[in-house]
PDB file of C-alpha atoms and ligand atoms in Angstrom:
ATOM      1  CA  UNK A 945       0.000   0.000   0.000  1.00 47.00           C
ATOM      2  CA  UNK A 946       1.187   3.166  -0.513  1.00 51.00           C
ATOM      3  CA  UNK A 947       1.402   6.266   1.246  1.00 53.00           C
ATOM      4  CA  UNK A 948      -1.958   8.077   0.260  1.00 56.00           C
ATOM      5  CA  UNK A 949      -3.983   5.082   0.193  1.00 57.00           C
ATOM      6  CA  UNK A 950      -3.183   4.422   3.886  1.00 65.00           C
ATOM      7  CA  UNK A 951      -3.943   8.316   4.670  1.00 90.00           C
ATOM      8  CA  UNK A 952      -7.369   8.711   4.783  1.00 97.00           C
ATOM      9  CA  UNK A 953      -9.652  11.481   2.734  1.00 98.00           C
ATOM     10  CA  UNK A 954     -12.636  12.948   4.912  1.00 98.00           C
ATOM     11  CA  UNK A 955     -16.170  14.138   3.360  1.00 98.00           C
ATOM     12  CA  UNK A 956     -18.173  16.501   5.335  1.00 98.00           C
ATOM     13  CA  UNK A 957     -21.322  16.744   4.262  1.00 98.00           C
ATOM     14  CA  UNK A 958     -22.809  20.387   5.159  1.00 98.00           C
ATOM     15  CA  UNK A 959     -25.479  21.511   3.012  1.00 98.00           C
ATOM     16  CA  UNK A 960     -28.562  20.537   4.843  1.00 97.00           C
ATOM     17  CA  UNK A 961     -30.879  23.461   5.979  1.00 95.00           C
ATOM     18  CA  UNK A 962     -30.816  23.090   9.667  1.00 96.00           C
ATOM     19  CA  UNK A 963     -34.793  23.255   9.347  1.00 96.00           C
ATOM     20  CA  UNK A 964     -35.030  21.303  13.304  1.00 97.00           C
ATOM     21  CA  UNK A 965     -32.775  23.678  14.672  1.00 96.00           C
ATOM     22  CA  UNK A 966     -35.168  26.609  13.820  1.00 94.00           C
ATOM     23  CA  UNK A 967     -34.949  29.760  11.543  1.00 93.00           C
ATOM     24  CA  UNK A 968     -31.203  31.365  10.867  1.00 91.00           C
ATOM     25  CA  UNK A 969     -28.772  30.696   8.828  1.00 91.00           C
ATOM     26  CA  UNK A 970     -28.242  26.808   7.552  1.00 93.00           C
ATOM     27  CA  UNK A 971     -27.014  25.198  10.413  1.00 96.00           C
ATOM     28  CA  UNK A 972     -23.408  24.145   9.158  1.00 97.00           C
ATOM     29  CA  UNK A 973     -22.870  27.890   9.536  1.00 96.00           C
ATOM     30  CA  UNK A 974     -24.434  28.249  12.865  1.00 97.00           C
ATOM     31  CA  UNK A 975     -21.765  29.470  15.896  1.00 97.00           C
ATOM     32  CA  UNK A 976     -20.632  27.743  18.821  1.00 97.00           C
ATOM     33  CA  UNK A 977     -18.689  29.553  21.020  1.00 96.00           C
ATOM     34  CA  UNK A 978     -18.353  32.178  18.044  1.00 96.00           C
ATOM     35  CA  UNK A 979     -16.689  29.455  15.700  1.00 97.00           C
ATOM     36  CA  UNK A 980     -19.250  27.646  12.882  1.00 97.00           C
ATOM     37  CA  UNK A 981     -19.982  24.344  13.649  1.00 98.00           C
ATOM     38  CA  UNK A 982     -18.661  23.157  10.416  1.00 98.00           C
ATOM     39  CA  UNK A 983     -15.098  24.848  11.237  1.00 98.00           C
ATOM     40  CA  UNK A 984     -15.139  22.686  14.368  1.00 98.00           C
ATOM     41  CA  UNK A 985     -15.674  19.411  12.887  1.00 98.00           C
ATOM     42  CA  UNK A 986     -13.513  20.627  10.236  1.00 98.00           C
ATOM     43  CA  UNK A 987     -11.084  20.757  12.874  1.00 97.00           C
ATOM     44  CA  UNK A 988     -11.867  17.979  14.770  1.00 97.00           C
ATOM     45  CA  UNK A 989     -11.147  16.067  11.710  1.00 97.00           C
ATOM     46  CA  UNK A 990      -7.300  18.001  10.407  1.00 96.00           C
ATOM     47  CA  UNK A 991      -6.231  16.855  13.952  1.00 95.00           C
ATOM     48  CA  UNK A 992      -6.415  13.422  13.276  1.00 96.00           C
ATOM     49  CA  UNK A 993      -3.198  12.157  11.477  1.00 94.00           C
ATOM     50  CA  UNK A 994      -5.209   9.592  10.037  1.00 96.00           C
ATOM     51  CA  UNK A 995      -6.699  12.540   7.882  1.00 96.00           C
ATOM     52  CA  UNK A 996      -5.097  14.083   4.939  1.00 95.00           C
ATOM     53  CA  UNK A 997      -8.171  15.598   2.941  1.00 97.00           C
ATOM     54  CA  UNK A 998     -11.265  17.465   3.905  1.00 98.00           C
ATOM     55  CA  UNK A 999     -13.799  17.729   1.337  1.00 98.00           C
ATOM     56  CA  UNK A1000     -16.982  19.799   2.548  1.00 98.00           C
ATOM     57  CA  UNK A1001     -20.185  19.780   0.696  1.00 98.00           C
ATOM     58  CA  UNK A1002     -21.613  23.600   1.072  1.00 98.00           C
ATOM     59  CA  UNK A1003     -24.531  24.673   0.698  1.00 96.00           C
ATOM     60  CA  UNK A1004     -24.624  24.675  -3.196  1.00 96.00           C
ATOM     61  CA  UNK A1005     -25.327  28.557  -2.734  1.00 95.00           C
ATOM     62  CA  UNK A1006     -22.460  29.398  -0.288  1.00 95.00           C
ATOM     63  CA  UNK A1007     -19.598  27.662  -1.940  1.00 97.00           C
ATOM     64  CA  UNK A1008     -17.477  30.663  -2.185  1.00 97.00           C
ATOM     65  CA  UNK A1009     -18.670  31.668   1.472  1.00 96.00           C
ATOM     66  CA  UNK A1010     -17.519  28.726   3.108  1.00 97.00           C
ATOM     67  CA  UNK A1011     -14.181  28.699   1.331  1.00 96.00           C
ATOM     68  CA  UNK A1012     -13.934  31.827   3.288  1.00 95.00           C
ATOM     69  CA  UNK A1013     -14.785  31.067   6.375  1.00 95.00           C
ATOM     70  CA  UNK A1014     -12.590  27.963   6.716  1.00 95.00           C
ATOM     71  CA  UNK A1015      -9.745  30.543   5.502  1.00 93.00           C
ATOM     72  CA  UNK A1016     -11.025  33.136   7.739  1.00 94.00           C
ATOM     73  CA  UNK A1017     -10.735  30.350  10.541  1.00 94.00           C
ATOM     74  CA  UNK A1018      -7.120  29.718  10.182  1.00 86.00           C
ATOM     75  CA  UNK A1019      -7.405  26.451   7.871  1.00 84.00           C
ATOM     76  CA  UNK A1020      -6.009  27.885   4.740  1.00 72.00           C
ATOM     77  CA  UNK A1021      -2.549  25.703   5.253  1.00 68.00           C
ATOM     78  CA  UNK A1022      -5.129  22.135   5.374  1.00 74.00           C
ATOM     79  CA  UNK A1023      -5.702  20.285   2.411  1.00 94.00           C
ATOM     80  CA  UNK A1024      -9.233  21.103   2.498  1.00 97.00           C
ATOM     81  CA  UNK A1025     -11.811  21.484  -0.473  1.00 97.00           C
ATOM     82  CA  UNK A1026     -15.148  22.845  -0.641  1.00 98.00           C
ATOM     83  CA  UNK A1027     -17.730  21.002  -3.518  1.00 98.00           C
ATOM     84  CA  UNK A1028     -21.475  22.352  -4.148  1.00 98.00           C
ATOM     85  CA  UNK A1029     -23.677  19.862  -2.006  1.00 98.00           C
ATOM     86  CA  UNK A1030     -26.715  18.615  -2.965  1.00 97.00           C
ATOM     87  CA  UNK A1031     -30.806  18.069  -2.261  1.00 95.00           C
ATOM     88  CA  UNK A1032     -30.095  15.070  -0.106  1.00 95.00           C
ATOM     89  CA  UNK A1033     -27.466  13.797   2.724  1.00 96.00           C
ATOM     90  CA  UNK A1034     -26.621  11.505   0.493  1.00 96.00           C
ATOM     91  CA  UNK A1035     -26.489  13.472  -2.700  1.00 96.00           C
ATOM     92  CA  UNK A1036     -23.922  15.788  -0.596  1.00 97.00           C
ATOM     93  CA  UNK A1037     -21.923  12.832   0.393  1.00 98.00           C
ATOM     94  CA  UNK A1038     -21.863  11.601  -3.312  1.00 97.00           C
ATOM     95  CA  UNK A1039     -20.686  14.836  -4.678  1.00 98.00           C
ATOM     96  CA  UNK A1040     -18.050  14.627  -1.579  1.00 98.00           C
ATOM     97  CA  UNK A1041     -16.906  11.739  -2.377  1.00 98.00           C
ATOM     98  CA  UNK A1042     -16.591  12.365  -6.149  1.00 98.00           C
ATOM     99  CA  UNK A1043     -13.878  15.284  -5.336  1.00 98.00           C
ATOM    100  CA  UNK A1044     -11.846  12.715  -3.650  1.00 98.00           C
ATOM    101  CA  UNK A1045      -8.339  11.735  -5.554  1.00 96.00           C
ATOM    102  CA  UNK A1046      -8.917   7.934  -6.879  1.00 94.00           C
ATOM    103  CA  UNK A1047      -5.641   6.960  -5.093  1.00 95.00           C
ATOM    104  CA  UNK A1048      -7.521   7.557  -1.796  1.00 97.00           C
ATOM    105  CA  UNK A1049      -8.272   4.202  -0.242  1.00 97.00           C
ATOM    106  CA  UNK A1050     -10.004   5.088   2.913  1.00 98.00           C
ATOM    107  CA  UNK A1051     -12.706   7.503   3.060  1.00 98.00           C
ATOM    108  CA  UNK A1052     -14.944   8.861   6.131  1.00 98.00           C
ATOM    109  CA  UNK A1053     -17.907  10.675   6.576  1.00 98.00           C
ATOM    110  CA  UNK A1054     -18.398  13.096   8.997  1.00 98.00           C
ATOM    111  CA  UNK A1055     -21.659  15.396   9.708  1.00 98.00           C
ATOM    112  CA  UNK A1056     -20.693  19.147   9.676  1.00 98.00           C
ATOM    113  CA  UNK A1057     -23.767  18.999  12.675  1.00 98.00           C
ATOM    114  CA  UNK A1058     -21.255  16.714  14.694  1.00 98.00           C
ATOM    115  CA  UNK A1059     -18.882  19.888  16.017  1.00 98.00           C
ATOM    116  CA  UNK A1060     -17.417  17.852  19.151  1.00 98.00           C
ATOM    117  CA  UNK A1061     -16.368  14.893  18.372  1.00 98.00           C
ATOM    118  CA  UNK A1062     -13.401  13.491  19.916  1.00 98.00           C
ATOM    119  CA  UNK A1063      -9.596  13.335  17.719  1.00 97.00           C
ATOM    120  CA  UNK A1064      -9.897   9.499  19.665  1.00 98.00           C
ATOM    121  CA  UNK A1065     -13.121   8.453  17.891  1.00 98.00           C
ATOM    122  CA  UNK A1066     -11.522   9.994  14.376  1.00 98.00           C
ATOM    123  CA  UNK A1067      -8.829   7.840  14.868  1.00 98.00           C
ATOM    124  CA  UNK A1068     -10.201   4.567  15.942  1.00 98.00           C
ATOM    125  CA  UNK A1069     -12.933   4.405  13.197  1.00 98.00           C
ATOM    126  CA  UNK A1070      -9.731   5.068  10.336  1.00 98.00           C
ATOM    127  CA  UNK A1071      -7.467   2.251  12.338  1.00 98.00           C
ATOM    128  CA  UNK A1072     -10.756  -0.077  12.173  1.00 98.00           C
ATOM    129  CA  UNK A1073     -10.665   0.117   8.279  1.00 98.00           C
ATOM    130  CA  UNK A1074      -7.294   0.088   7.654  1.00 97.00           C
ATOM    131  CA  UNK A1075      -7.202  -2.989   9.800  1.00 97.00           C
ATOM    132  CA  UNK A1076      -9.577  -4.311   7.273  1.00 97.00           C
ATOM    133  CA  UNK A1077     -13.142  -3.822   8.046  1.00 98.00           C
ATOM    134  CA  UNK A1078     -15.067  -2.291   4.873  1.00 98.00           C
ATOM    135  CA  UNK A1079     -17.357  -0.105   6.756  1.00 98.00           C
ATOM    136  CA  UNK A1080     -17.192   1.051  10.378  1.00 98.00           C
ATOM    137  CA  UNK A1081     -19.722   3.221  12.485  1.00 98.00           C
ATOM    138  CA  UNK A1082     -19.129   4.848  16.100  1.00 98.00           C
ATOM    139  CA  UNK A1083     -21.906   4.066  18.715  1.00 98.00           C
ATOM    140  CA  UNK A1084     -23.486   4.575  21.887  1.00 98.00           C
ATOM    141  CA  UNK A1085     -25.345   2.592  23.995  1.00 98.00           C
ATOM    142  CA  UNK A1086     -29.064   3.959  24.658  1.00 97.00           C
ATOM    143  CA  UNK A1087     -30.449   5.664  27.434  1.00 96.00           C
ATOM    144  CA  UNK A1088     -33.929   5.511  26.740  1.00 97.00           C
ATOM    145  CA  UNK A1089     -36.444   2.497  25.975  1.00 97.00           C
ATOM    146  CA  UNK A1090     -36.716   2.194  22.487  1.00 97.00           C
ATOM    147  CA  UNK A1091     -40.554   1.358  20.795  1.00 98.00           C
ATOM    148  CA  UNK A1092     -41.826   0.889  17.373  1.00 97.00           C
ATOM    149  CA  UNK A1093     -44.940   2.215  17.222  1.00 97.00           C
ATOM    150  CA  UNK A1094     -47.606   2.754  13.816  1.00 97.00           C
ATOM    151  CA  UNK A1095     -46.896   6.448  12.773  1.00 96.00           C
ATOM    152  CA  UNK A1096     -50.500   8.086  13.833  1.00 96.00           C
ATOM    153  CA  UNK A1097     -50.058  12.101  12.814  1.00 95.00           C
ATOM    154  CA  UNK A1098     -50.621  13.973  16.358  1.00 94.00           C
ATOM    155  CA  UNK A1099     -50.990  10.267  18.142  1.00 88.00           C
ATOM    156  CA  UNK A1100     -51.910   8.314  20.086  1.00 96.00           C
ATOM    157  CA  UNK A1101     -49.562   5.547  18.190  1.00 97.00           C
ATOM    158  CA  UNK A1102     -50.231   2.212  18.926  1.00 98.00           C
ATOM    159  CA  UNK A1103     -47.085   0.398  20.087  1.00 98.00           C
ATOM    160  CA  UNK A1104     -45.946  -2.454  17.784  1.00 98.00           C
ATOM    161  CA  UNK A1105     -43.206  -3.849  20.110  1.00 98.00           C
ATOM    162  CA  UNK A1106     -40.127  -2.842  22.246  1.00 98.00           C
ATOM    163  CA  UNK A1107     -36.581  -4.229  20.805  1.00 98.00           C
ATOM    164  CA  UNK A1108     -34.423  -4.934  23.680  1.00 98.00           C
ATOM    165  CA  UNK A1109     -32.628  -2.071  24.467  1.00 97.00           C
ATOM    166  CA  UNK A1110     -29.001  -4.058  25.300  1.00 97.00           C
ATOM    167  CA  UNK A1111     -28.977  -5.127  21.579  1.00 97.00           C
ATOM    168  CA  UNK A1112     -29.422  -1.324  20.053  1.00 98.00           C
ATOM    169  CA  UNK A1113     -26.943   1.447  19.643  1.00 98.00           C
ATOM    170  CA  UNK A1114     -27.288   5.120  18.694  1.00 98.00           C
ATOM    171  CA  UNK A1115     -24.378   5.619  15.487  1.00 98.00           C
ATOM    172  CA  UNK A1116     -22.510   8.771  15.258  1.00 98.00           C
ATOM    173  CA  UNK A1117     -20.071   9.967  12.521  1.00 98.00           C
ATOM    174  CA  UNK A1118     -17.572   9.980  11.071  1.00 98.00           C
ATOM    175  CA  UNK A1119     -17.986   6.677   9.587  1.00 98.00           C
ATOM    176  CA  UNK A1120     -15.093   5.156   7.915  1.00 98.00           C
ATOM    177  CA  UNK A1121     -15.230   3.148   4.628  1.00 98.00           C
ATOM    178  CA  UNK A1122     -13.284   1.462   2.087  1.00 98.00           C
ATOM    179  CA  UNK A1123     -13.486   3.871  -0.694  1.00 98.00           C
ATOM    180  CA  UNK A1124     -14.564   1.113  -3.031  1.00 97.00           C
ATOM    181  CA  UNK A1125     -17.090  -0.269  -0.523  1.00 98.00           C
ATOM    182  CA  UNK A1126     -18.678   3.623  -0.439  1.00 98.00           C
ATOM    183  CA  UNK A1127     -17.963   4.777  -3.946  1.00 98.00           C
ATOM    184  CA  UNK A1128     -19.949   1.304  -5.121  1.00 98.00           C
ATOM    185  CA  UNK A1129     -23.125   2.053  -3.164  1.00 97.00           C
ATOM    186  CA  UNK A1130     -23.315   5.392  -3.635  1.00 97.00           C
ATOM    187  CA  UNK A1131     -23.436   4.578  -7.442  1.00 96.00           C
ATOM    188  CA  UNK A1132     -25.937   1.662  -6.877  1.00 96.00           C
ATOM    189  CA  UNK A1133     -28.227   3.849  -5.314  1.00 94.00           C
ATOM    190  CA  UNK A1134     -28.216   6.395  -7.846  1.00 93.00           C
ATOM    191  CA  UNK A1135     -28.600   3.599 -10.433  1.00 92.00           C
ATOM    192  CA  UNK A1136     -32.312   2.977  -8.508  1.00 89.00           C
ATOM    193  CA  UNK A1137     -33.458   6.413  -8.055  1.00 85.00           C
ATOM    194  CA  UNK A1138     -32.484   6.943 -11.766  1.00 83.00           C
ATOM    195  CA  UNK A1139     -34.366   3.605 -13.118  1.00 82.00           C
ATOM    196  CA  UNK A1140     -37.000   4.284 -10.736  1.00 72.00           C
ATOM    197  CA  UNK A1141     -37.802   7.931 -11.857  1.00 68.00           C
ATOM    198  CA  UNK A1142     -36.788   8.578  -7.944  1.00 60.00           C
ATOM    199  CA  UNK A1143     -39.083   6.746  -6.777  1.00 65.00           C
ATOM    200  CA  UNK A1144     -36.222   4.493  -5.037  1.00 64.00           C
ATOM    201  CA  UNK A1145     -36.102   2.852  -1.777  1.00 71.00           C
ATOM    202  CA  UNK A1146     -36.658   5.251   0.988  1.00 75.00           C
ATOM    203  CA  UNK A1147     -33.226   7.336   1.755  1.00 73.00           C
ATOM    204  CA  UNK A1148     -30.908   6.091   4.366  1.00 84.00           C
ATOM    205  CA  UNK A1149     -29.969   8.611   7.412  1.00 90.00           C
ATOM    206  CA  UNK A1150     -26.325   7.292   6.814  1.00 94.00           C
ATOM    207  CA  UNK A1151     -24.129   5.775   4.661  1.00 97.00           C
ATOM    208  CA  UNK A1152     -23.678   2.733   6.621  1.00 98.00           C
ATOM    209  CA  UNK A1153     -26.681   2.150   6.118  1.00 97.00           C
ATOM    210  CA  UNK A1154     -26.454   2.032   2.390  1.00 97.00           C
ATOM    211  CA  UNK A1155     -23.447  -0.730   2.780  1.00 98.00           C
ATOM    212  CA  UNK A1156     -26.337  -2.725   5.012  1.00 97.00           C
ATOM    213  CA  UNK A1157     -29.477  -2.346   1.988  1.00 96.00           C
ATOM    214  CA  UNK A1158     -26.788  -3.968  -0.683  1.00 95.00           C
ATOM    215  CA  UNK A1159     -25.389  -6.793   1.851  1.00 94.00           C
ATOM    216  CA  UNK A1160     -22.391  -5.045   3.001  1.00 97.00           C
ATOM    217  CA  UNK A1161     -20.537  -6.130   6.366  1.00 98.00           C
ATOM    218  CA  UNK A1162     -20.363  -3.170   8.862  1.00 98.00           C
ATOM    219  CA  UNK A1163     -18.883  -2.997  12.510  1.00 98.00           C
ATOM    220  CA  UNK A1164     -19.701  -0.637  15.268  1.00 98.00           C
ATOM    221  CA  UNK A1165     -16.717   0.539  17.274  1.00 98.00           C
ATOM    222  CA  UNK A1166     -16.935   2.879  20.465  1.00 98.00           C
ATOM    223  CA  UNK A1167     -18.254   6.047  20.205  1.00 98.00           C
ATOM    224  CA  UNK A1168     -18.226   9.162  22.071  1.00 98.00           C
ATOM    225  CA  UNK A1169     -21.091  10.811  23.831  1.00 98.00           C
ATOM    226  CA  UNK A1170     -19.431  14.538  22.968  1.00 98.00           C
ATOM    227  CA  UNK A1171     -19.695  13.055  19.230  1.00 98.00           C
ATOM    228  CA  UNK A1172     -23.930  13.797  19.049  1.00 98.00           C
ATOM    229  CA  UNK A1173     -25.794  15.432  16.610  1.00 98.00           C
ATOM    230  CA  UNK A1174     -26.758  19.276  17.112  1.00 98.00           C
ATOM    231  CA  UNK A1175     -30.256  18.668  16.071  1.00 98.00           C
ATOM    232  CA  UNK A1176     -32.327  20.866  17.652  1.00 97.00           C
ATOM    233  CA  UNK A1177     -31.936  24.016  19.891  1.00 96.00           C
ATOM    234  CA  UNK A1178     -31.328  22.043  23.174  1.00 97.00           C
ATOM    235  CA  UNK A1179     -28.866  20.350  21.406  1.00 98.00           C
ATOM    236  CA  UNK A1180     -26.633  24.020  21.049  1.00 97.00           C
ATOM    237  CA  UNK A1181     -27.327  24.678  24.685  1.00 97.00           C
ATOM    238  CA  UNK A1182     -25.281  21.423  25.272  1.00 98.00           C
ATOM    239  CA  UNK A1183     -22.752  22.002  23.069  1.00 98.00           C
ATOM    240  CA  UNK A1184     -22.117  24.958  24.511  1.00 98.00           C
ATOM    241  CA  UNK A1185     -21.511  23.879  27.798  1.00 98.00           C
ATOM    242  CA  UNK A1186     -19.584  20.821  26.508  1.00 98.00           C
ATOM    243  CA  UNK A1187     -17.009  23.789  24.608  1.00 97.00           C
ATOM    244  CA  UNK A1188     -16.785  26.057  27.798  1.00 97.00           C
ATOM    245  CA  UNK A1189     -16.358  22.761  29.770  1.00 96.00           C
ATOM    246  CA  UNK A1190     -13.128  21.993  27.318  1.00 95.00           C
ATOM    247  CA  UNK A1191     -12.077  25.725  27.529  1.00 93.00           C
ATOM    248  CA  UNK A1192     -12.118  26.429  30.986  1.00 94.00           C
ATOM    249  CA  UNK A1193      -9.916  22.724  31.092  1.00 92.00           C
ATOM    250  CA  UNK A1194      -7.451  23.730  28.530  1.00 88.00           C
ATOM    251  CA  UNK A1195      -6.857  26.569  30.728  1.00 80.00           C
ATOM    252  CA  UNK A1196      -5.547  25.270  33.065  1.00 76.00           C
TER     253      UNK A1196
HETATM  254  N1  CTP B1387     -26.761  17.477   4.837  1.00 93.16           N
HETATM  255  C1  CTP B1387     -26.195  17.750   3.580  1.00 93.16           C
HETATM  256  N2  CTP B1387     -27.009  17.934   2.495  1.00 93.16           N
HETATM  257  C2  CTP B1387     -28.346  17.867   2.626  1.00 93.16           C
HETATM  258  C3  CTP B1387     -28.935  17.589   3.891  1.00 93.16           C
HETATM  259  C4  CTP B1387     -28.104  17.376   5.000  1.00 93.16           C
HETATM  260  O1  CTP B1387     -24.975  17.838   3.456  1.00 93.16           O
HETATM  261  N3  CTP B1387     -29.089  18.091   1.565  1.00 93.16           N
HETATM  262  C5  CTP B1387     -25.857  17.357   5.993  1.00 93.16           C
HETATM  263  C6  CTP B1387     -26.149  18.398   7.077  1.00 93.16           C
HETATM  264  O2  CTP B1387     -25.556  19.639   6.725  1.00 93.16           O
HETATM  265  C7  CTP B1387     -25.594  17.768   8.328  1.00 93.16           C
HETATM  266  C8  CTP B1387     -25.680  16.263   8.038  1.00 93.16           C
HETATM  267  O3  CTP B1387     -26.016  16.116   6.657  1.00 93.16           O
HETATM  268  O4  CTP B1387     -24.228  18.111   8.557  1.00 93.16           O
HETATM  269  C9  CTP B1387     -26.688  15.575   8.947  1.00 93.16           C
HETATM  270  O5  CTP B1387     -27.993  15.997   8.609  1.00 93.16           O
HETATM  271  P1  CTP B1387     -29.032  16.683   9.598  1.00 93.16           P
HETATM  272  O6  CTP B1387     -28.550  16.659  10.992  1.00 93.16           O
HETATM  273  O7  CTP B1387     -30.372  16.147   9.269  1.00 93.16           O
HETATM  274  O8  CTP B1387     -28.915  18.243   9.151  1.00 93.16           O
HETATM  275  P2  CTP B1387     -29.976  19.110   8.350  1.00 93.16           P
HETATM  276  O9  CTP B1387     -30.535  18.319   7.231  1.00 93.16           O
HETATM  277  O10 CTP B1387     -29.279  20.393   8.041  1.00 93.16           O
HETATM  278  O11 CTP B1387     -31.078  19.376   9.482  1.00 93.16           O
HETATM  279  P3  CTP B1387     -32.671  19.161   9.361  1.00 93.16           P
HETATM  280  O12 CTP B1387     -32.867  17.724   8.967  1.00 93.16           O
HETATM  281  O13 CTP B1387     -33.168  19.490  10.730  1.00 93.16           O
HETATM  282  O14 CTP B1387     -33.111  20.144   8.310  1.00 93.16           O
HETATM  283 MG1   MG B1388     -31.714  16.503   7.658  1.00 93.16          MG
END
């Protein structure tokens, strides 16, 4: 192998419109602690040594702003690269990916919307693929009791059944792929939606998930509860305290 396939490229897929998180700007461009979200898992991902690309997927309206803000943020000297993202997650991701050099042999996928995560959980999910899994997600335990129920607009929903909770886990991002693994499902998909005039499979919340719906083998490592989502506005009030938590430590 040589040494760019073993370095791992990164696609951050940022274009989504933030519409659970309430009016404002789209969310990837929100602040914590002053600082975009997307510049922090921008970050969070150039500190990893396992990393040697960023590609971003902007809003496809704010290419040229991002490009500045990452600049603006002291990232200009990071091999970082900004593509137009698209209608869907995974239409960002698949633009992301298609930015990526072919040499590149291990890609991950990390949510703009996932500021905090840990350099640790970066690194293990890379080391898991390189060791030779083809698709790897972080995870959580749950807290709460999980139940299926029958959607019912405005409720009540009548409970199907309750999975047991020790067998479920709550994935995070980034998750790490063999490029092929990825690049091959992405283009599956897009073969459906195409012959299916869109009218595909439902979309999958991540691109593990994709690897699962065409028989791919994926493995959950450890994740990290700073790694969560900012989904809604409790979710910044968290992240928030999680940052000035991690400031007031570095200060010390
Ligand atoms: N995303 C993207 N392109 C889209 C939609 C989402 O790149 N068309 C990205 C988001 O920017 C985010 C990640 O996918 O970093 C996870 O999606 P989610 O948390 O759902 O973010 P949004 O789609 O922005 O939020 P919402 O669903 O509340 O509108
Ligand atoms: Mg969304």
């Amino acid at each position: 192998m040589n040494a760019t396939a073993a370095v791992a490229a990164a696609v951050v897929p940022a274009a989504g419109r933030g519409e659970r998180l309430g009016p404002g700007a789209p969310k990837a461009l929100r602040e914590l602690g002053g600082v975009p979200l997307l510049v922090h898992a921008v970050r969070a991902l150039t500190r990893s040594r396992a990393v040697g690309l960023v590609v971003v997927a902007a809003p496809a309206d704010g290419v040229a702003e991002v490009v500045a803000l990452l600049d603006s943020h002291g990232l200009e000297g990071k091999d970082i690269r900004v593509v137009a993202g698209g209608a869907t997650r995974q239409e960002s991701v698949r633009l992301g990916l298609a930015a990526i050099p072919a040499e590149v042999g291990i890609v991950l996928v990390h949510d703009a919307a996932r500021p905090l995560v840990p350099v640790e959980v970066v690194d293990a999910v890379a080391s898991a693929v390189r060791a030779g899994a083809e698709a790897v997600v972080p995870a959580v335990p749950l807290a709460d009791t999980v139940k299926r129920v029958e959607p019912v607009a405005g409720g009540p929903e009548p409970v199907l059944d309750t999975p047991d909770r020790a067998t479920l886990r709550a994935v995070q991002t980034p998750q790490g792929f063999r490029r092929e693994t990825l690049a091959g499902v992405h283009a599956k998909a897009l073969a459906e939606e195409t012959a299916q005039d869109g009218a595909g499979l439902p979309p999958v919340t991540d691109d593990a998930g994709l690897v699962e719906r065409f028989g791919g083998r994926v493995v959950v490592v450890p994740g990290h509860e700073e790694a969560f989502k900012v989904t809604r506005p409790l979710d910044l009030v968290l992240a928030e305290a999680v940052l000035a938590r991690r400031r007031a430590a570095d200060a010390y």
